[in-house]
PDB file of C-alpha atoms in Angstrom:
ATOM      1  CA  UNK A   1     -89.290 -30.200 139.294  1.00  0.00           C
ATOM      2  CA  UNK A   2     -85.594 -30.417 138.263  1.00  0.00           C
ATOM      3  CA  UNK A   3     -85.200 -33.562 140.838  1.00  0.00           C
ATOM      4  CA  UNK A   4     -88.086 -34.965 139.000  1.00  0.00           C
ATOM      5  CA  UNK A   5     -86.566 -34.946 136.082  1.00  0.00           C
ATOM      6  CA  UNK A   6     -83.729 -36.755 137.266  1.00  0.00           C
ATOM      7  CA  UNK A   7     -81.159 -33.385 137.672  1.00  0.00           C
ATOM      8  CA  UNK A   8     -78.921 -33.290 140.439  1.00  0.00           C
ATOM      9  CA  UNK A   9     -77.449 -29.723 141.771  1.00  0.00           C
ATOM     10  CA  UNK A  10     -78.098 -27.679 138.806  1.00  0.00           C
ATOM     11  CA  UNK A  11     -76.458 -24.453 139.770  1.00  0.00           C
ATOM     12  CA  UNK A  12     -73.399 -26.313 140.349  1.00  0.00           C
ATOM     13  CA  UNK A  13     -73.574 -28.032 137.157  1.00  0.00           C
ATOM     14  CA  UNK A  14     -74.216 -24.455 135.490  1.00  0.00           C
ATOM     15  CA  UNK A  15     -71.078 -22.886 137.511  1.00  0.00           C
ATOM     16  CA  UNK A  16     -69.075 -25.800 136.296  1.00  0.00           C
ATOM     17  CA  UNK A  17     -70.292 -25.571 132.614  1.00  0.00           C
ATOM     18  CA  UNK A  18     -69.927 -22.023 132.289  1.00  0.00           C
ATOM     19  CA  UNK A  19     -66.153 -22.273 133.493  1.00  0.00           C
ATOM     20  CA  UNK A  20     -65.147 -25.271 131.329  1.00  0.00           C
ATOM     21  CA  UNK A  21     -66.791 -23.676 128.023  1.00  0.00           C
ATOM     22  CA  UNK A  22     -64.872 -20.179 128.685  1.00  0.00           C
ATOM     23  CA  UNK A  23     -61.584 -22.290 129.104  1.00  0.00           C
ATOM     24  CA  UNK A  24     -59.671 -21.789 125.637  1.00  0.00           C
ATOM     25  CA  UNK A  25     -60.051 -25.256 123.489  1.00  0.00           C
ATOM     26  CA  UNK A  26     -59.956 -26.379 119.791  1.00  0.00           C
ATOM     27  CA  UNK A  27     -63.579 -25.360 119.393  1.00  0.00           C
ATOM     28  CA  UNK A  28     -63.610 -21.582 120.540  1.00  0.00           C
ATOM     29  CA  UNK A  29     -60.261 -21.308 118.704  1.00  0.00           C
ATOM     30  CA  UNK A  30     -61.475 -22.733 115.548  1.00  0.00           C
ATOM     31  CA  UNK A  31     -64.780 -20.665 115.525  1.00  0.00           C
ATOM     32  CA  UNK A  32     -62.325 -17.677 115.921  1.00  0.00           C
ATOM     33  CA  UNK A  33     -59.771 -18.325 113.247  1.00  0.00           C
ATOM     34  CA  UNK A  34     -62.577 -19.143 110.680  1.00  0.00           C
ATOM     35  CA  UNK A  35     -64.286 -15.783 111.645  1.00  0.00           C
ATOM     36  CA  UNK A  36     -61.062 -14.051 111.323  1.00  0.00           C
ATOM     37  CA  UNK A  37     -59.992 -15.676 108.117  1.00  0.00           C
ATOM     38  CA  UNK A  38     -63.262 -16.730 106.462  1.00  0.00           C
ATOM     39  CA  UNK A  39     -65.847 -14.333 107.522  1.00  0.00           C
ATOM     40  CA  UNK A  40     -68.936 -14.216 109.515  1.00  0.00           C
ATOM     41  CA  UNK A  41     -70.577 -16.811 107.207  1.00  0.00           C
ATOM     42  CA  UNK A  42     -68.071 -19.483 107.618  1.00  0.00           C
ATOM     43  CA  UNK A  43     -67.738 -18.671 111.181  1.00  0.00           C
ATOM     44  CA  UNK A  44     -71.796 -19.303 111.577  1.00  0.00           C
ATOM     45  CA  UNK A  45     -71.032 -22.831 109.810  1.00  0.00           C
ATOM     46  CA  UNK A  46     -68.093 -23.586 112.095  1.00  0.00           C
ATOM     47  CA  UNK A  47     -70.502 -22.913 115.391  1.00  0.00           C
ATOM     48  CA  UNK A  48     -73.552 -25.078 113.871  1.00  0.00           C
ATOM     49  CA  UNK A  49     -70.863 -27.734 113.345  1.00  0.00           C
ATOM     50  CA  UNK A  50     -69.352 -27.607 116.805  1.00  0.00           C
ATOM     51  CA  UNK A  51     -72.880 -27.341 118.530  1.00  0.00           C
ATOM     52  CA  UNK A  52     -73.832 -30.417 116.000  1.00  0.00           C
ATOM     53  CA  UNK A  53     -70.875 -32.412 117.355  1.00  0.00           C
ATOM     54  CA  UNK A  54     -71.738 -31.679 121.130  1.00  0.00           C
ATOM     55  CA  UNK A  55     -75.288 -32.693 120.398  1.00  0.00           C
ATOM     56  CA  UNK A  56     -73.801 -36.256 119.108  1.00  0.00           C
ATOM     57  CA  UNK A  57     -71.717 -36.263 122.346  1.00  0.00           C
ATOM     58  CA  UNK A  58     -74.947 -35.728 124.483  1.00  0.00           C
ATOM     59  CA  UNK A  59     -76.553 -38.278 122.833  1.00  0.00           C
ATOM     60  CA  UNK A  60     -73.513 -40.933 123.389  1.00  0.00           C
ATOM     61  CA  UNK A  61     -73.614 -39.861 127.073  1.00  0.00           C
ATOM     62  CA  UNK A  62     -77.212 -40.627 127.178  1.00  0.00           C
ATOM     63  CA  UNK A  63     -76.961 -43.878 125.341  1.00  0.00           C
ATOM     64  CA  UNK A  64     -74.073 -45.195 127.770  1.00  0.00           C
ATOM     65  CA  UNK A  65     -71.189 -44.343 125.604  1.00  0.00           C
ATOM     66  CA  UNK A  66     -70.125 -42.002 128.283  1.00  0.00           C
ATOM     67  CA  UNK A  67     -70.031 -44.639 131.010  1.00  0.00           C
ATOM     68  CA  UNK A  68     -68.595 -47.144 128.710  1.00  0.00           C
ATOM     69  CA  UNK A  69     -65.515 -44.818 127.835  1.00  0.00           C
ATOM     70  CA  UNK A  70     -64.980 -43.872 131.214  1.00  0.00           C
ATOM     71  CA  UNK A  71     -65.088 -47.421 132.820  1.00  0.00           C
ATOM     72  CA  UNK A  72     -62.940 -48.908 129.758  1.00  0.00           C
ATOM     73  CA  UNK A  73     -59.330 -47.600 129.789  1.00  0.00           C
ATOM     74  CA  UNK A  74     -58.641 -48.984 126.183  1.00  0.00           C
ATOM     75  CA  UNK A  75     -61.654 -47.462 124.635  1.00  0.00           C
ATOM     76  CA  UNK A  76     -60.680 -44.210 126.405  1.00  0.00           C
ATOM     77  CA  UNK A  77     -56.940 -44.258 125.103  1.00  0.00           C
ATOM     78  CA  UNK A  78     -58.063 -44.864 121.539  1.00  0.00           C
ATOM     79  CA  UNK A  79     -60.788 -41.918 121.616  1.00  0.00           C
ATOM     80  CA  UNK A  80     -57.769 -39.904 122.837  1.00  0.00           C
ATOM     81  CA  UNK A  81     -55.141 -40.773 120.235  1.00  0.00           C
ATOM     82  CA  UNK A  82     -58.130 -40.271 117.332  1.00  0.00           C
ATOM     83  CA  UNK A  83     -58.774 -36.935 118.757  1.00  0.00           C
ATOM     84  CA  UNK A  84     -55.034 -36.049 118.965  1.00  0.00           C
ATOM     85  CA  UNK A  85     -54.579 -36.921 115.386  1.00  0.00           C
ATOM     86  CA  UNK A  86     -57.330 -34.904 114.258  1.00  0.00           C
ATOM     87  CA  UNK A  87     -55.930 -31.883 116.362  1.00  0.00           C
ATOM     88  CA  UNK A  88     -52.382 -32.503 114.841  1.00  0.00           C
ATOM     89  CA  UNK A  89     -53.649 -32.685 111.138  1.00  0.00           C
ATOM     90  CA  UNK A  90     -55.578 -29.164 111.762  1.00  0.00           C
ATOM     91  CA  UNK A  91     -52.246 -27.714 113.367  1.00  0.00           C
ATOM     92  CA  UNK A  92     -50.182 -28.791 110.087  1.00  0.00           C
ATOM     93  CA  UNK A  93     -52.751 -27.903 107.854  1.00  0.00           C
ATOM     94  CA  UNK A  94     -53.057 -24.073 109.397  1.00  0.00           C
ATOM     95  CA  UNK A  95     -49.171 -23.832 109.537  1.00  0.00           C
ATOM     96  CA  UNK A  96     -48.565 -25.044 106.181  1.00  0.00           C
ATOM     97  CA  UNK A  97     -51.315 -22.454 104.863  1.00  0.00           C
ATOM     98  CA  UNK A  98     -49.192 -19.744 106.974  1.00  0.00           C
ATOM     99  CA  UNK A  99     -46.242 -20.747 105.393  1.00  0.00           C
ATOM    100  CA  UNK A 100     -47.629 -20.208 101.981  1.00  0.00           C
ATOM    101  CA  UNK A 101     -49.243 -16.795 102.996  1.00  0.00           C
ATOM    102  CA  UNK A 102     -47.993 -13.888 101.160  1.00  0.00           C
ATOM    103  CA  UNK A 103     -46.614 -11.202 103.314  1.00  0.00           C
ATOM    104  CA  UNK A 104     -46.129  -8.388 100.667  1.00  0.00           C
ATOM    105  CA  UNK A 105     -48.703  -6.575  98.514  1.00  0.00           C
ATOM    106  CA  UNK A 106     -49.141  -8.969  95.741  1.00  0.00           C
ATOM    107  CA  UNK A 107     -52.164 -10.585  94.919  1.00  0.00           C
ATOM    108  CA  UNK A 108     -52.715 -13.528  97.506  1.00  0.00           C
ATOM    109  CA  UNK A 109     -53.620 -16.968  96.343  1.00  0.00           C
ATOM    110  CA  UNK A 110     -57.308 -18.056  96.036  1.00  0.00           C
ATOM    111  CA  UNK A 111     -58.661 -19.729  99.500  1.00  0.00           C
ATOM    112  CA  UNK A 112     -59.667 -23.239  98.671  1.00  0.00           C
ATOM    113  CA  UNK A 113     -63.128 -24.241  99.260  1.00  0.00           C
ATOM    114  CA  UNK A 114     -63.765 -25.925 102.652  1.00  0.00           C
ATOM    115  CA  UNK A 115     -66.544 -27.803 104.524  1.00  0.00           C
ATOM    116  CA  UNK A 116     -66.494 -25.560 107.819  1.00  0.00           C
ATOM    117  CA  UNK A 117     -69.815 -27.238 109.036  1.00  0.00           C
ATOM    118  CA  UNK A 118     -68.037 -30.976 108.757  1.00  0.00           C
ATOM    119  CA  UNK A 119     -64.835 -29.915 110.053  1.00  0.00           C
ATOM    120  CA  UNK A 120     -66.318 -28.320 113.133  1.00  0.00           C
ATOM    121  CA  UNK A 121     -68.402 -31.511 113.655  1.00  0.00           C
ATOM    122  CA  UNK A 122     -65.348 -33.377 113.533  1.00  0.00           C
ATOM    123  CA  UNK A 123     -63.437 -31.221 115.548  1.00  0.00           C
ATOM    124  CA  UNK A 124     -66.131 -31.212 118.334  1.00  0.00           C
ATOM    125  CA  UNK A 125     -66.628 -34.901 118.802  1.00  0.00           C
ATOM    126  CA  UNK A 126     -62.883 -35.303 119.083  1.00  0.00           C
ATOM    127  CA  UNK A 127     -62.451 -32.073 121.429  1.00  0.00           C
ATOM    128  CA  UNK A 128     -60.483 -33.210 124.329  1.00  0.00           C
ATOM    129  CA  UNK A 129     -62.191 -30.716 126.395  1.00  0.00           C
ATOM    130  CA  UNK A 130     -65.443 -31.937 125.481  1.00  0.00           C
ATOM    131  CA  UNK A 131     -64.904 -35.560 125.686  1.00  0.00           C
ATOM    132  CA  UNK A 132     -63.482 -35.309 129.185  1.00  0.00           C
ATOM    133  CA  UNK A 133     -66.392 -32.718 130.108  1.00  0.00           C
ATOM    134  CA  UNK A 134     -69.338 -35.815 128.972  1.00  0.00           C
ATOM    135  CA  UNK A 135     -67.393 -38.328 130.558  1.00  0.00           C
ATOM    136  CA  UNK A 136     -66.227 -37.164 133.654  1.00  0.00           C
ATOM    137  CA  UNK A 137     -68.428 -34.174 134.696  1.00  0.00           C
ATOM    138  CA  UNK A 138     -71.883 -34.124 132.469  1.00  0.00           C
ATOM    139  CA  UNK A 139     -73.398 -37.541 133.812  1.00  0.00           C
ATOM    140  CA  UNK A 140     -72.791 -36.849 137.628  1.00  0.00           C
ATOM    141  CA  UNK A 141     -75.696 -34.557 137.401  1.00  0.00           C
ATOM    142  CA  UNK A 142     -78.085 -37.021 136.014  1.00  0.00           C
ATOM    143  CA  UNK A 143     -79.483 -39.596 138.748  1.00  0.00           C
ATOM    144  CA  UNK A 144     -79.239 -42.940 137.451  1.00  0.00           C
ATOM    145  CA  UNK A 145     -82.277 -44.023 139.708  1.00  0.00           C
ATOM    146  CA  UNK A 146     -84.750 -42.105 137.625  1.00  0.00           C
ATOM    147  CA  UNK A 147     -86.789 -44.168 135.227  1.00  0.00           C
ATOM    148  CA  UNK A 148     -86.304 -42.091 131.994  1.00  0.00           C
ATOM    149  CA  UNK A 149     -82.936 -40.108 131.734  1.00  0.00           C
ATOM    150  CA  UNK A 150     -84.010 -38.615 128.467  1.00  0.00           C
ATOM    151  CA  UNK A 151     -85.556 -35.617 129.681  1.00  0.00           C
ATOM    152  CA  UNK A 152     -82.548 -34.762 132.242  1.00  0.00           C
ATOM    153  CA  UNK A 153     -80.025 -35.365 129.187  1.00  0.00           C
ATOM    154  CA  UNK A 154     -82.329 -32.796 127.340  1.00  0.00           C
ATOM    155  CA  UNK A 155     -82.682 -30.352 129.883  1.00  0.00           C
ATOM    156  CA  UNK A 156     -78.969 -30.074 130.770  1.00  0.00           C
ATOM    157  CA  UNK A 157     -77.996 -30.722 126.857  1.00  0.00           C
ATOM    158  CA  UNK A 158     -80.357 -27.338 126.134  1.00  0.00           C
ATOM    159  CA  UNK A 159     -78.274 -25.408 128.831  1.00  0.00           C
ATOM    160  CA  UNK A 160     -75.223 -26.204 127.508  1.00  0.00           C
ATOM    161  CA  UNK A 161     -76.055 -25.401 123.933  1.00  0.00           C
ATOM    162  CA  UNK A 162     -77.262 -22.067 125.156  1.00  0.00           C
ATOM    163  CA  UNK A 163     -74.270 -21.095 126.984  1.00  0.00           C
ATOM    164  CA  UNK A 164     -71.992 -22.312 124.096  1.00  0.00           C
ATOM    165  CA  UNK A 165     -74.044 -20.542 121.219  1.00  0.00           C
ATOM    166  CA  UNK A 166     -73.745 -17.061 123.351  1.00  0.00           C
ATOM    167  CA  UNK A 167     -70.124 -17.690 123.661  1.00  0.00           C
ATOM    168  CA  UNK A 168     -69.231 -18.629 120.167  1.00  0.00           C
ATOM    169  CA  UNK A 169     -71.448 -15.691 119.035  1.00  0.00           C
ATOM    170  CA  UNK A 170     -69.255 -13.502 121.055  1.00  0.00           C
ATOM    171  CA  UNK A 171     -66.286 -15.037 119.682  1.00  0.00           C
ATOM    172  CA  UNK A 172     -67.903 -14.527 115.961  1.00  0.00           C
ATOM    173  CA  UNK A 173     -68.191 -10.680 116.531  1.00  0.00           C
ATOM    174  CA  UNK A 174     -64.741 -10.427 117.906  1.00  0.00           C
ATOM    175  CA  UNK A 175     -63.159 -12.470 114.855  1.00  0.00           C
ATOM    176  CA  UNK A 176     -64.900 -10.034 112.778  1.00  0.00           C
ATOM    177  CA  UNK A 177     -63.464  -6.788 114.504  1.00  0.00           C
ATOM    178  CA  UNK A 178     -60.047  -8.399 114.674  1.00  0.00           C
ATOM    179  CA  UNK A 179     -60.304  -8.853 110.759  1.00  0.00           C
ATOM    180  CA  UNK A 180     -60.928  -5.326 110.459  1.00  0.00           C
ATOM    181  CA  UNK A 181     -57.755  -4.407 112.505  1.00  0.00           C
ATOM    182  CA  UNK A 182     -55.429  -7.047 110.857  1.00  0.00           C
ATOM    183  CA  UNK A 183     -56.737  -6.110 107.355  1.00  0.00           C
ATOM    184  CA  UNK A 184     -53.555  -4.431 106.170  1.00  0.00           C
ATOM    185  CA  UNK A 185     -51.118  -6.511 108.918  1.00  0.00           C
ATOM    186  CA  UNK A 186     -50.389  -9.453 106.482  1.00  0.00           C
ATOM    187  CA  UNK A 187     -47.337 -10.730 108.755  1.00  0.00           C
ATOM    188  CA  UNK A 188     -49.402 -10.432 112.023  1.00  0.00           C
ATOM    189  CA  UNK A 189     -52.141 -12.553 110.348  1.00  0.00           C
ATOM    190  CA  UNK A 190     -49.224 -14.887 109.434  1.00  0.00           C
ATOM    191  CA  UNK A 191     -47.659 -14.835 112.840  1.00  0.00           C
ATOM    192  CA  UNK A 192     -51.262 -15.475 114.343  1.00  0.00           C
ATOM    193  CA  UNK A 193     -51.942 -18.213 112.272  1.00  0.00           C
ATOM    194  CA  UNK A 194     -48.650 -20.323 113.013  1.00  0.00           C
ATOM    195  CA  UNK A 195     -49.468 -19.290 116.460  1.00  0.00           C
ATOM    196  CA  UNK A 196     -53.061 -21.109 115.891  1.00  0.00           C
ATOM    197  CA  UNK A 197     -51.456 -24.099 114.529  1.00  0.00           C
ATOM    198  CA  UNK A 198     -49.179 -24.626 117.400  1.00  0.00           C
ATOM    199  CA  UNK A 199     -51.804 -24.441 119.974  1.00  0.00           C
ATOM    200  CA  UNK A 200     -53.398 -27.228 118.266  1.00  0.00           C
ATOM    201  CA  UNK A 201     -50.382 -29.156 118.608  1.00  0.00           C
ATOM    202  CA  UNK A 202     -50.211 -28.258 122.278  1.00  0.00           C
ATOM    203  CA  UNK A 203     -54.311 -29.332 122.426  1.00  0.00           C
ATOM    204  CA  UNK A 204     -53.030 -32.512 121.159  1.00  0.00           C
ATOM    205  CA  UNK A 205     -50.366 -33.068 123.312  1.00  0.00           C
ATOM    206  CA  UNK A 206     -52.297 -32.397 126.293  1.00  0.00           C
ATOM    207  CA  UNK A 207     -54.911 -34.934 125.233  1.00  0.00           C
ATOM    208  CA  UNK A 208     -52.385 -37.774 124.680  1.00  0.00           C
ATOM    209  CA  UNK A 209     -50.392 -37.088 128.002  1.00  0.00           C
ATOM    210  CA  UNK A 210     -53.626 -36.237 130.177  1.00  0.00           C
ATOM    211  CA  UNK A 211     -53.988 -39.018 132.830  1.00  0.00           C
ATOM    212  CA  UNK A 212     -56.894 -41.286 132.814  1.00  0.00           C
TER     213      UNK A 212
END
């Protein structure tokens, strides 16, 4: 039945997708940090945004954009640099926020409103791990000989979303637990935020320096 849909080697796809999703990346780090710093409601919006970003990438892969990016070095490089710039922006914003954070017992400055959903969508569509996944891995399990590839893309996309949602839900709970632990440890929270910003820097450098 799966072959009739145009899906090739489903179990290999699921194994590879699970490993790739579980690897630390900007999406999972953003969800975890949002849960720790802004609570479950904000983290839920971040999860919805990340999954919406994945849906956009799945649609673009179905529309042939993934193949175009893979076969056009200049377009691929442009996508990489755009993703790296956004990751650098997030890293700088997180580090600047950590530097302004109070480590004493005085009242902290009010938290500025942030569109967690939109930011997560932008992060999702510029995430280097997600881009490379849909450009290099995802489309290999779609049989190009089938007349209509939409059912295959929809099926694999739904499986990816299910795995991602389960993983991000665990991160949401983990973030809530860590909040309780770090509530009175302001210096440790500041250090964690600084480390998070540096990790976003690292993701940006890795994206730009990765070989085509």
